Tab-separated table of C-alpha atoms in Angstrom:
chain	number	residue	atom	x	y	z
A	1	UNK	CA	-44.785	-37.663	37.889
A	2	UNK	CA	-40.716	-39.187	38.406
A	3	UNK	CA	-39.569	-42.256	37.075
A	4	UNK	CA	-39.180	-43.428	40.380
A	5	UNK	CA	-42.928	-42.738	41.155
A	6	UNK	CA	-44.100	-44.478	37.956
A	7	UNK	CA	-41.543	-47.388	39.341
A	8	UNK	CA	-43.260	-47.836	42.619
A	9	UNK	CA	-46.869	-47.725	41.273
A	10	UNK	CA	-45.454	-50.469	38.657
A	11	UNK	CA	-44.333	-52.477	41.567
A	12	UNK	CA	-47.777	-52.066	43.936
A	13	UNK	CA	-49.993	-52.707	40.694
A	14	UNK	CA	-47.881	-56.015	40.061
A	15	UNK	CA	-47.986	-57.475	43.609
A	16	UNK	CA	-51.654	-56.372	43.722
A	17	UNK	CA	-52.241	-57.984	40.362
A	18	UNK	CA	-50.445	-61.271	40.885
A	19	UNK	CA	-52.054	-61.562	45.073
A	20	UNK	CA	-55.599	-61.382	42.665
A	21	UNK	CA	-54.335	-64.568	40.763
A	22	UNK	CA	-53.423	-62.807	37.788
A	23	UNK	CA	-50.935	-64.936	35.743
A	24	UNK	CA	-47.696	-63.932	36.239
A	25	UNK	CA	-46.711	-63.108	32.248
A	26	UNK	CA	-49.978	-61.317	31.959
A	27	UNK	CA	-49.472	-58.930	35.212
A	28	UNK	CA	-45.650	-58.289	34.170
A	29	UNK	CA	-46.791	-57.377	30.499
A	30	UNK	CA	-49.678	-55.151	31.595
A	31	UNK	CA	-47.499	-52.863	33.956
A	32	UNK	CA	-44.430	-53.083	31.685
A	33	UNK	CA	-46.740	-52.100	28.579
A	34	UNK	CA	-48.813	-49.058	30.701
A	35	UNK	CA	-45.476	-48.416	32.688
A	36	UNK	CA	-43.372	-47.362	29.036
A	37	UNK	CA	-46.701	-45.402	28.135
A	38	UNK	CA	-46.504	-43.385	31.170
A	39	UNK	CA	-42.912	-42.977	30.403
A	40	UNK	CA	-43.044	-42.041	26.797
A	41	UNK	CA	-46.411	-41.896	25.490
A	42	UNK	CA	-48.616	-44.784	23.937
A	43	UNK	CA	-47.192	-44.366	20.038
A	44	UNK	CA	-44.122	-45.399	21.802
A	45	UNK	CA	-45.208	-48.028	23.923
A	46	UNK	CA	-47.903	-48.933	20.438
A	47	UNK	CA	-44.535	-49.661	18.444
A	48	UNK	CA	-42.836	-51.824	21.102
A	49	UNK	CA	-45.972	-53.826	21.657
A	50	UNK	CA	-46.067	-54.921	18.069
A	51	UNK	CA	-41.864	-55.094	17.309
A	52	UNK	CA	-40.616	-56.430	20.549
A	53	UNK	CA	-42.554	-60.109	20.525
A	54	UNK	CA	-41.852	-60.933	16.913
A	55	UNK	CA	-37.760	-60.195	18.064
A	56	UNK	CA	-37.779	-62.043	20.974
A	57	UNK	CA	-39.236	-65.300	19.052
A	58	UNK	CA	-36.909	-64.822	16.227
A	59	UNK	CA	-33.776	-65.019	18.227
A	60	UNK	CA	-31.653	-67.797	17.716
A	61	UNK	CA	-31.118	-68.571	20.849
A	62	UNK	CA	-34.576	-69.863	21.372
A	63	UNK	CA	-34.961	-71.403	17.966
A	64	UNK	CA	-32.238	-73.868	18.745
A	65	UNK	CA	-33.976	-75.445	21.710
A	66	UNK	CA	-36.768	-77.035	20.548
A	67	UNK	CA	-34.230	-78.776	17.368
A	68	UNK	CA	-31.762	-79.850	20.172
A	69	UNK	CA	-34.375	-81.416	22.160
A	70	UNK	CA	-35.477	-83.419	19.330
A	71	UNK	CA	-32.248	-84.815	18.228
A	72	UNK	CA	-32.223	-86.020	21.958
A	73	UNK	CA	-35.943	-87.648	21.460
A	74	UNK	CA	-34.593	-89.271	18.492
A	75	UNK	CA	-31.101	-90.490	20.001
A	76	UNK	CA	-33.486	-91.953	22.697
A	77	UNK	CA	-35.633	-93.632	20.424
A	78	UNK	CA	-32.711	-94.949	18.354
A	79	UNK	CA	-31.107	-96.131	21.952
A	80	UNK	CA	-28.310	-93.598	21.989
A	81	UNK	CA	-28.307	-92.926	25.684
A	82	UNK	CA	-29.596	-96.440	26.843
A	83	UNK	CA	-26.443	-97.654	25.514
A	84	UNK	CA	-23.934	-95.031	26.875
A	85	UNK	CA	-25.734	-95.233	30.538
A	86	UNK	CA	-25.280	-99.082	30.091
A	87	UNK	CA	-21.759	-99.127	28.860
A	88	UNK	CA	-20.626	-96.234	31.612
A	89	UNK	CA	-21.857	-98.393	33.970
A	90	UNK	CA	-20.405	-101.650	32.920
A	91	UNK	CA	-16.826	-99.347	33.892
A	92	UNK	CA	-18.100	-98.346	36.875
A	93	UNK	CA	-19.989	-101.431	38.245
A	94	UNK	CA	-17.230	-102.479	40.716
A	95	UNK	CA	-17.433	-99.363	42.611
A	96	UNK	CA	-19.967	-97.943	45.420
A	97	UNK	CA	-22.541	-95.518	43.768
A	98	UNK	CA	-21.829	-96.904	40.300
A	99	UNK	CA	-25.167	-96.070	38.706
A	100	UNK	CA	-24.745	-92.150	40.074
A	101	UNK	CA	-21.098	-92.411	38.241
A	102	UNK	CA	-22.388	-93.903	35.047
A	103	UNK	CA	-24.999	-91.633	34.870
A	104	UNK	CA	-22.377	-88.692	34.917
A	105	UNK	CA	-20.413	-90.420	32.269
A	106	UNK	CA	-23.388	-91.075	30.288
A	107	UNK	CA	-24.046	-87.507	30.347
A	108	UNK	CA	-20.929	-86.290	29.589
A	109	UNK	CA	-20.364	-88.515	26.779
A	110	UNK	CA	-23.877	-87.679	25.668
A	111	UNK	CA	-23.223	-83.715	25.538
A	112	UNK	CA	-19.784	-84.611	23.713
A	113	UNK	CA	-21.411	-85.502	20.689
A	114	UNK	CA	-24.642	-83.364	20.889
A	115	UNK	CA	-23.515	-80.014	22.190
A	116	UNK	CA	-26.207	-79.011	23.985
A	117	UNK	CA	-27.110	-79.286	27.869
A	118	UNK	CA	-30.539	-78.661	27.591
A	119	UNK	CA	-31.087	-82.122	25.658
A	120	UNK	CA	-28.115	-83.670	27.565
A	121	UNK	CA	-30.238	-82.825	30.614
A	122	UNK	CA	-33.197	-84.299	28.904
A	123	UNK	CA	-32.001	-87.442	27.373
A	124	UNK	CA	-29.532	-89.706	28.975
A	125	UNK	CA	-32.075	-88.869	32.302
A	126	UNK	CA	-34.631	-90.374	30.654
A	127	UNK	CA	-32.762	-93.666	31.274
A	128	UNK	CA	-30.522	-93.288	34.389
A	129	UNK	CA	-32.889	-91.477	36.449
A	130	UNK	CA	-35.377	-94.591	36.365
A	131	UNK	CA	-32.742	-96.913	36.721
A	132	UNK	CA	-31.294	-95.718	39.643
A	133	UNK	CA	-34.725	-95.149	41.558
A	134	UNK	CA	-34.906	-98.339	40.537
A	135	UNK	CA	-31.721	-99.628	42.678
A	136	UNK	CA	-33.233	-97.577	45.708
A	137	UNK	CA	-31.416	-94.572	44.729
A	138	UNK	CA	-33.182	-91.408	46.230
A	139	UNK	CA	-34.554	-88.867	43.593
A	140	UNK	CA	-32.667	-86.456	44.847
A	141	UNK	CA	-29.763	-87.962	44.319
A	142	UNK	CA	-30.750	-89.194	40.712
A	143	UNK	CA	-31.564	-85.876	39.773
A	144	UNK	CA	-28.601	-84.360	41.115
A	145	UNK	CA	-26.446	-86.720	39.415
A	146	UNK	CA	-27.868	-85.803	36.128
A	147	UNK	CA	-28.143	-82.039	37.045
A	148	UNK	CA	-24.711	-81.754	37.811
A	149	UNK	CA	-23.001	-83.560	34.773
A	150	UNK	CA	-25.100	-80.670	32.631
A	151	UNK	CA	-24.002	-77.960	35.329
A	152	UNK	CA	-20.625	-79.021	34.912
A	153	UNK	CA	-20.805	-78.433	30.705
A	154	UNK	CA	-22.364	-74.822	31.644
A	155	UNK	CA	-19.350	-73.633	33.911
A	156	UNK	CA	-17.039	-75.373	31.041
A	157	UNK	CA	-18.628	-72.986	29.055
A	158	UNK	CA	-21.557	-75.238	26.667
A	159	UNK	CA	-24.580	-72.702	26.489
């Protein structure tokens, strides 16, 4: 059988699999596990079952996360971002959409000294996202406020 035929079955068992309710993961690691032993045998495919997961959750990448997100827990605890928000928005208070502002400033400031934009996501919006639905704000555009000051670090080049 071609590659390209082992392919398309791969493709018609996953749709079939996931239209049957099947958890996504599970139906993408069933065909991708039966799809490499059709391609190269099952001591192949064996190997890779047991070396690939064990790499994937050592990677550094992902080991970082869950650290970052708890220095942002603690600076919320220890009133960090409560503090910035408040302070960006005593700068800003003068001005139309001040809370939106101050929550971008917040956020910047915020990823400044922590590094990271997945807790700068997480912890100044924690405080300026209930603030602001709080001043009739729309949660779109609370969200978006915080979403962007993050997107903004990402194109700038913070991973």
């Amino acid at each position: 059988m071609s590659h390209a035929a082992i392919g398309y079955i791969g493709m018609l068992v996953l749709t079939v699999l996931i239209l049957l309710r099947v958890p996504v993961a599970v139906a993408l690691g069933l065909v991708g596990f039966f799809g490499y032993c059709a391609l190269d045998g099952w001591s192949k495919a064996s190997l890779a079952l047991g070396g690939v997961p064990m790499e994937l959750a050592s990677a550094y990448g992902l080991s970082v996360v869950p650290l970052f997100m708890l220095m942002g827990a603690l600076a919320t605890t220890a009133g960090l971002s409560r503090d910035l928000f408040y302070g960006a928005n005593v700068l800003f208070r003068q001005t139309r959409g001040a809370l939106a502002m101050a929550a971008i400033a917040a956020s910047a400031a915020f990823g400044a000294v922590c590094g990271s934009s997945v807790a700068t996501a997480a912890t100044p919006g924690r405080v300026s996202i209930p603030e602001m639905l709080k001043a009739g704000y729309s949660h779109q555009l609370a969200a978006g406020a915080v979403a962007e000051a993050c997107h903004g670090r990402l194109i700038a080049g913070d991973a």
